[in-house]
Amino acid sequence: MQSPYEGRLIRLRAREREDEALLYQWFNDPEVTEFLSMRYPLSHAQERAFIESASEISYGKASFAVETLADSRLIGGVGLERTSPENRSAVLGIALGDKTYWDSGYGTDTMRAICRFGFEMMNLHRIELEVFEENRRAIAVYERVGFAVEGCRRDAQFKFGRYTNSLVMGLLEGELIGHKE
Ligand SMILES: CC(C)(COP(=O)(O)OP(=O)(O)OC[C@H]1O[C@@H](n2cnc3c(N)ncnc32)[C@H](O)[C@@H]1OP(=O)(O)O)[C@@H](O)C(=O)NCCC(=O)NCCS
């Protein structure tokens, strides 16, 4: 049996208090948050509160830490939230805060693992997300695993003194590409 928490490179696990120091470092790094809606410096207290609120994983808040299978190193987080049982849909968010792991396949593997978890363990029908139009790395990953662009929210984000568009992307059950043997 393939573990529902594991991809080929990563494992999804519950968040722990000990994760706080890395989260504080990552989410105060403008390079990590460039294409995220967050813009204010975060305190240790805010990170502790986030972990506290996210550490009990449930249908309504399926928020995970992402660690490497090779050495159990924490490299980021991913989650399915705003879940609707009537529509069987959820909104996905992902951030690999450890920049040394970018462009090495970890994001793609994490996306496949969380979407498989959403479809096979949470019985979702639809997963959607929003991405800054300029986040070409993220869009390449989302398209590779099967997400389609469904719309454009014009000037939806204002950061660094200018507006940028946000793309809405969606993936339905049966559309996930890759890793299903
Ligand atoms: C976006 C993110 C999840 C992607 O994870 P990752 O591990 O870097 O992604 P992967 O290595 O699996 O794939 C990245 C792909 O994008 C490509 N890429 C990188 N920069 C690119 C660019 N400017 N234009 C087009 N493609 C690009 C890479 O070449 C790679 O494709 P390849 O494997 O065919 O070479 C990760 O970088 C991240 O968390 N970034 C910070 C937070 C963020 O932006 N989150 C998403 C918010 S919507």
mmCIF file of C-alpha atoms and ligand atoms in Angstrom:
data_model
loop_
_atom_site.group_PDB
_atom_site.id
_atom_site.type_symbol
_atom_site.label_atom_id
_atom_site.label_comp_id
_atom_site.label_asym_id
_atom_site.label_seq_id
_atom_site.Cartn_x
_atom_site.Cartn_y
_atom_site.Cartn_z
ATOM 1 C CA MET A 1 0.000 0.000 0.000
ATOM 2 C CA GLN A 2 1.271 3.423 -0.883
ATOM 3 C CA SER A 3 1.173 5.787 2.094
ATOM 4 C CA PRO A 4 -1.430 8.533 1.517
ATOM 5 C CA TYR A 5 1.009 11.001 3.089
ATOM 6 C CA GLU A 6 3.969 10.327 0.821
ATOM 7 C CA GLY A 7 5.070 11.316 -2.635
ATOM 8 C CA ARG A 8 8.351 10.240 -4.218
ATOM 9 C CA LEU A 9 10.428 12.928 -2.500
ATOM 10 C CA ILE A 10 8.303 14.258 0.349
ATOM 11 C CA ARG A 11 6.028 13.331 3.231
ATOM 12 C CA LEU A 12 3.065 15.332 4.516
ATOM 13 C CA ARG A 13 2.969 15.459 8.307
ATOM 14 C CA ALA A 14 1.238 17.404 11.067
ATOM 15 C CA ARG A 15 2.761 20.690 12.133
ATOM 16 C CA GLU A 16 4.750 20.777 15.379
ATOM 17 C CA ARG A 17 5.762 23.565 17.782
ATOM 18 C CA GLU A 18 9.409 22.919 16.921
ATOM 19 C CA ASP A 19 8.696 24.051 13.317
ATOM 20 C CA GLU A 20 8.253 27.646 14.482
ATOM 21 C CA ALA A 21 11.838 28.880 14.047
ATOM 22 C CA LEU A 22 11.990 27.898 10.372
ATOM 23 C CA LEU A 23 8.534 29.287 9.616
ATOM 24 C CA TYR A 24 9.547 32.595 11.232
ATOM 25 C CA GLN A 25 12.671 32.712 9.075
ATOM 26 C CA TRP A 26 10.910 31.785 5.824
ATOM 27 C CA PHE A 27 7.868 34.026 6.073
ATOM 28 C CA ASN A 28 9.967 37.065 6.952
ATOM 29 C CA ASP A 29 12.037 36.502 3.791
ATOM 30 C CA PRO A 30 10.709 38.716 0.949
ATOM 31 C CA GLU A 31 12.072 36.306 -1.644
ATOM 32 C CA VAL A 32 9.910 33.503 -0.255
ATOM 33 C CA THR A 33 6.835 35.743 0.084
ATOM 34 C CA GLU A 34 7.291 37.652 -3.222
ATOM 35 C CA PHE A 35 4.299 35.895 -4.810
ATOM 36 C CA LEU A 36 2.291 35.343 -1.630
ATOM 37 C CA SER A 37 -0.348 37.772 -0.406
ATOM 38 C CA MET A 38 1.491 38.196 2.916
ATOM 39 C CA ARG A 39 3.317 41.505 3.226
ATOM 40 C CA TYR A 40 3.743 42.441 6.894
ATOM 41 C CA PRO A 41 6.571 41.183 9.100
ATOM 42 C CA LEU A 42 5.435 38.288 11.252
ATOM 43 C CA SER A 43 6.197 37.867 14.938
ATOM 44 C CA HIS A 44 7.163 34.670 16.707
ATOM 45 C CA ALA A 45 3.809 34.920 18.517
ATOM 46 C CA GLN A 46 1.938 34.957 15.178
ATOM 47 C CA GLU A 47 3.848 31.921 13.939
ATOM 48 C CA ARG A 48 3.179 30.076 17.203
ATOM 49 C CA ALA A 49 -0.536 30.911 16.922
ATOM 50 C CA PHE A 50 -0.576 29.729 13.290
ATOM 51 C CA ILE A 51 0.991 26.408 14.236
ATOM 52 C CA GLU A 52 -1.394 26.037 17.167
ATOM 53 C CA SER A 53 -4.413 26.650 14.914
ATOM 54 C CA ALA A 54 -3.114 24.359 12.157
ATOM 55 C CA SER A 55 -1.756 21.480 14.228
ATOM 56 C CA GLU A 56 -5.093 19.704 14.547
ATOM 57 C CA ILE A 57 -5.648 18.521 11.005
ATOM 58 C CA SER A 58 -9.287 18.162 10.015
ATOM 59 C CA TYR A 59 -11.520 18.145 6.942
ATOM 60 C CA GLY A 60 -12.042 21.892 7.296
ATOM 61 C CA LYS A 61 -8.350 22.672 7.749
ATOM 62 C CA ALA A 62 -6.056 20.074 6.222
ATOM 63 C CA SER A 63 -2.768 21.909 6.726
ATOM 64 C CA PHE A 64 0.508 19.979 6.593
ATOM 65 C CA ALA A 65 4.206 20.442 7.060
ATOM 66 C CA VAL A 66 6.242 19.128 4.123
ATOM 67 C CA GLU A 67 9.397 17.178 4.915
ATOM 68 C CA THR A 68 11.890 15.313 2.756
ATOM 69 C CA LEU A 69 11.608 11.538 2.659
ATOM 70 C CA ALA A 70 15.401 11.268 2.455
ATOM 71 C CA ASP A 71 16.233 12.945 5.772
ATOM 72 C CA SER A 72 12.948 14.170 7.333
ATOM 73 C CA ARG A 73 14.014 17.778 6.817
ATOM 74 C CA LEU A 74 11.252 20.391 7.030
ATOM 75 C CA ILE A 75 11.135 22.312 3.730
ATOM 76 C CA GLY A 76 7.689 23.922 3.605
ATOM 77 C CA GLY A 77 3.961 23.699 4.060
ATOM 78 C CA VAL A 78 0.859 22.908 2.039
ATOM 79 C CA GLY A 79 -2.848 22.817 2.794
ATOM 80 C CA LEU A 80 -6.407 22.337 1.630
ATOM 81 C CA GLU A 81 -8.738 24.807 3.284
ATOM 82 C CA ARG A 82 -12.111 26.549 2.870
ATOM 83 C CA THR A 83 -13.470 23.064 2.238
ATOM 84 C CA SER A 84 -17.084 22.772 1.132
ATOM 85 C CA PRO A 85 -18.775 19.396 1.720
ATOM 86 C CA GLU A 86 -21.723 20.389 -0.509
ATOM 87 C CA ASN A 87 -19.467 21.211 -3.452
ATOM 88 C CA ARG A 88 -16.734 18.725 -2.451
ATOM 89 C CA SER A 89 -14.192 21.492 -3.126
ATOM 90 C CA ALA A 90 -11.234 23.051 -1.348
ATOM 91 C CA VAL A 91 -8.688 25.822 -1.862
ATOM 92 C CA LEU A 92 -5.034 24.805 -2.040
ATOM 93 C CA GLY A 93 -2.053 26.796 -0.762
ATOM 94 C CA ILE A 94 1.626 25.819 -0.990
ATOM 95 C CA ALA A 95 4.915 27.391 0.057
ATOM 96 C CA LEU A 96 8.269 25.665 0.117
ATOM 97 C CA GLY A 97 10.140 28.071 2.386
ATOM 98 C CA ASP A 98 13.529 26.408 2.020
ATOM 99 C CA LYS A 99 14.822 28.052 -1.160
ATOM 100 C CA THR A 100 17.668 25.549 -1.512
ATOM 101 C CA TYR A 101 15.008 22.985 -2.529
ATOM 102 C CA TRP A 102 13.422 25.065 -5.297
ATOM 103 C CA ASP A 103 13.618 23.823 -8.902
ATOM 104 C CA SER A 104 14.432 20.266 -7.832
ATOM 105 C CA GLY A 105 11.013 18.648 -8.210
ATOM 106 C CA TYR A 106 9.860 18.983 -4.594
ATOM 107 C CA GLY A 107 7.008 21.370 -5.427
ATOM 108 C CA THR A 108 5.690 19.094 -8.166
ATOM 109 C CA ASP A 109 5.885 16.080 -5.850
ATOM 110 C CA THR A 110 4.180 17.986 -3.023
ATOM 111 C CA MET A 111 1.363 19.058 -5.347
ATOM 112 C CA ARG A 112 0.783 15.479 -6.476
ATOM 113 C CA ALA A 113 0.791 14.225 -2.871
ATOM 114 C CA ILE A 114 -1.643 16.848 -1.531
ATOM 115 C CA CYS A 115 -4.020 16.545 -4.499
ATOM 116 C CA ARG A 116 -4.030 12.751 -4.236
ATOM 117 C CA PHE A 117 -4.730 13.116 -0.512
ATOM 118 C CA GLY A 118 -7.591 15.511 -1.291
ATOM 119 C CA PHE A 119 -9.207 13.222 -3.844
ATOM 120 C CA GLU A 120 -8.549 9.841 -2.227
ATOM 121 C CA MET A 121 -8.732 10.621 1.500
ATOM 122 C CA MET A 122 -11.053 13.656 1.680
ATOM 123 C CA ASN A 123 -13.319 12.702 -1.214
ATOM 124 C CA LEU A 124 -12.928 16.070 -2.907
ATOM 125 C CA HIS A 125 -14.223 16.643 -6.417
ATOM 126 C CA ARG A 126 -12.511 19.947 -7.098
ATOM 127 C CA ILE A 127 -9.314 21.659 -5.906
ATOM 128 C CA GLU A 128 -8.684 25.278 -6.778
ATOM 129 C CA LEU A 129 -6.012 27.849 -6.151
ATOM 130 C CA GLU A 130 -5.016 31.367 -6.971
ATOM 131 C CA VAL A 131 -1.570 32.332 -8.228
ATOM 132 C CA PHE A 132 0.124 35.629 -9.117
ATOM 133 C CA GLU A 133 0.345 35.790 -12.919
ATOM 134 C CA GLU A 134 4.101 36.491 -12.634
ATOM 135 C CA ASN A 135 4.791 33.365 -10.565
ATOM 136 C CA ARG A 136 5.913 31.393 -13.605
ATOM 137 C CA ARG A 137 7.620 28.707 -11.515
ATOM 138 C CA ALA A 138 4.415 27.923 -9.602
ATOM 139 C CA ILE A 139 2.238 28.029 -12.757
ATOM 140 C CA ALA A 140 4.617 25.583 -14.503
ATOM 141 C CA VAL A 141 4.197 23.190 -11.561
ATOM 142 C CA TYR A 142 0.403 23.535 -11.417
ATOM 143 C CA GLU A 143 0.017 22.955 -15.176
ATOM 144 C CA ARG A 144 2.348 19.952 -15.057
ATOM 145 C CA VAL A 145 0.137 18.191 -12.490
ATOM 146 C CA GLY A 146 -3.046 18.979 -14.432
ATOM 147 C CA PHE A 147 -4.436 22.304 -13.206
ATOM 148 C CA ALA A 148 -6.140 24.452 -15.845
ATOM 149 C CA VAL A 149 -6.348 28.236 -15.881
ATOM 150 C CA GLU A 150 -10.011 29.115 -15.328
ATOM 151 C CA GLY A 151 -9.877 32.851 -15.061
ATOM 152 C CA CYS A 152 -7.955 36.020 -14.384
ATOM 153 C CA ARG A 153 -8.607 38.386 -11.480
ATOM 154 C CA ARG A 154 -7.290 41.647 -12.889
ATOM 155 C CA ASP A 155 -5.157 43.852 -10.583
ATOM 156 C CA ALA A 156 -6.141 41.600 -7.687
ATOM 157 C CA GLN A 157 -2.852 42.032 -5.821
ATOM 158 C CA PHE A 158 -0.975 45.195 -4.931
ATOM 159 C CA LYS A 159 2.617 44.685 -3.844
ATOM 160 C CA PHE A 160 5.949 46.414 -4.471
ATOM 161 C CA GLY A 161 4.137 49.559 -5.592
ATOM 162 C CA ARG A 162 2.110 48.048 -8.420
ATOM 163 C CA TYR A 163 -0.874 45.877 -9.200
ATOM 164 C CA THR A 164 -0.619 42.379 -10.615
ATOM 165 C CA ASN A 165 -3.191 39.950 -11.942
ATOM 166 C CA SER A 166 -4.069 36.703 -10.188
ATOM 167 C CA LEU A 167 -4.959 33.551 -12.107
ATOM 168 C CA VAL A 168 -7.599 31.153 -10.820
ATOM 169 C CA MET A 169 -6.678 27.535 -11.541
ATOM 170 C CA GLY A 170 -8.641 24.359 -10.915
ATOM 171 C CA LEU A 171 -8.235 20.589 -10.952
ATOM 172 C CA LEU A 172 -11.115 18.088 -10.938
ATOM 173 C CA GLU A 173 -10.991 14.498 -9.694
ATOM 174 C CA GLY A 174 -9.566 12.270 -12.428
ATOM 175 C CA GLU A 175 -7.433 15.081 -13.869
ATOM 176 C CA LEU A 176 -4.327 14.706 -11.688
ATOM 177 C CA ILE A 177 -1.293 13.914 -13.866
ATOM 178 C CA GLY A 178 1.557 11.703 -12.717
ATOM 179 C CA HIS A 179 2.625 9.220 -10.037
ATOM 180 C CA LYS A 180 -0.361 6.918 -10.272
ATOM 181 C CA GLU A 181 0.931 3.459 -10.916
HETATM 182 C C1 LIG B 1 6.214 27.496 -6.319
HETATM 183 C C2 LIG B 1 6.880 26.312 -5.625
HETATM 184 C C3 LIG B 1 5.887 25.519 -4.810
HETATM 185 C C4 LIG B 1 7.476 25.401 -6.721
HETATM 186 O O1 LIG B 1 8.204 24.370 -6.114
HETATM 187 P P1 LIG B 1 9.575 23.857 -6.760
HETATM 188 O O2 LIG B 1 10.064 22.744 -5.920
HETATM 189 O O3 LIG B 1 10.487 25.016 -6.963
HETATM 190 O O4 LIG B 1 9.018 23.312 -8.157
HETATM 191 P P2 LIG B 1 9.606 22.143 -9.089
HETATM 192 O O5 LIG B 1 11.079 22.039 -8.909
HETATM 193 O O6 LIG B 1 8.795 20.919 -8.868
HETATM 194 O O7 LIG B 1 9.245 22.689 -10.532
HETATM 195 C C5 LIG B 1 9.605 23.993 -10.882
HETATM 196 C C6 LIG B 1 9.547 24.107 -12.387
HETATM 197 O O8 LIG B 1 9.356 25.472 -12.716
HETATM 198 C C7 LIG B 1 10.325 25.817 -13.681
HETATM 199 N N1 LIG B 1 10.597 27.232 -13.537
HETATM 200 C C8 LIG B 1 11.343 27.857 -12.609
HETATM 201 N N2 LIG B 1 11.343 29.174 -12.847
HETATM 202 C C9 LIG B 1 10.579 29.371 -13.935
HETATM 203 C C10 LIG B 1 10.189 30.504 -14.680
HETATM 204 N N3 LIG B 1 10.595 31.729 -14.333
HETATM 205 N N4 LIG B 1 9.378 30.339 -15.749
HETATM 206 C C11 LIG B 1 8.940 29.110 -16.118
HETATM 207 N N5 LIG B 1 9.276 27.993 -15.451
HETATM 208 C C12 LIG B 1 10.094 28.133 -14.383
HETATM 209 C C13 LIG B 1 11.511 24.956 -13.341
HETATM 210 O O9 LIG B 1 12.392 24.872 -14.427
HETATM 211 C C14 LIG B 1 10.844 23.658 -13.012
HETATM 212 O O10 LIG B 1 10.492 22.942 -14.175
HETATM 213 P P3 LIG B 1 11.415 21.699 -14.692
HETATM 214 O O11 LIG B 1 11.359 20.683 -13.596
HETATM 215 O O12 LIG B 1 10.737 21.262 -15.936
HETATM 216 O O13 LIG B 1 12.769 22.239 -14.866
HETATM 217 C C15 LIG B 1 8.061 26.786 -4.711
HETATM 218 O O14 LIG B 1 9.070 27.341 -5.505
HETATM 219 C C16 LIG B 1 7.611 27.779 -3.667
HETATM 220 O O15 LIG B 1 7.024 27.387 -2.677
HETATM 221 N N6 LIG B 1 7.888 29.097 -3.867
HETATM 222 C C17 LIG B 1 7.601 30.136 -2.886
HETATM 223 C C18 LIG B 1 6.146 30.310 -2.514
HETATM 224 C C19 LIG B 1 5.218 30.306 -3.706
HETATM 225 O O16 LIG B 1 5.415 30.980 -4.686
HETATM 226 N N7 LIG B 1 4.133 29.535 -3.563
HETATM 227 C C20 LIG B 1 3.086 29.425 -4.558
HETATM 228 C C21 LIG B 1 2.024 30.419 -4.299
HETATM 229 S S1 LIG B 1 0.665 30.297 -5.438
#
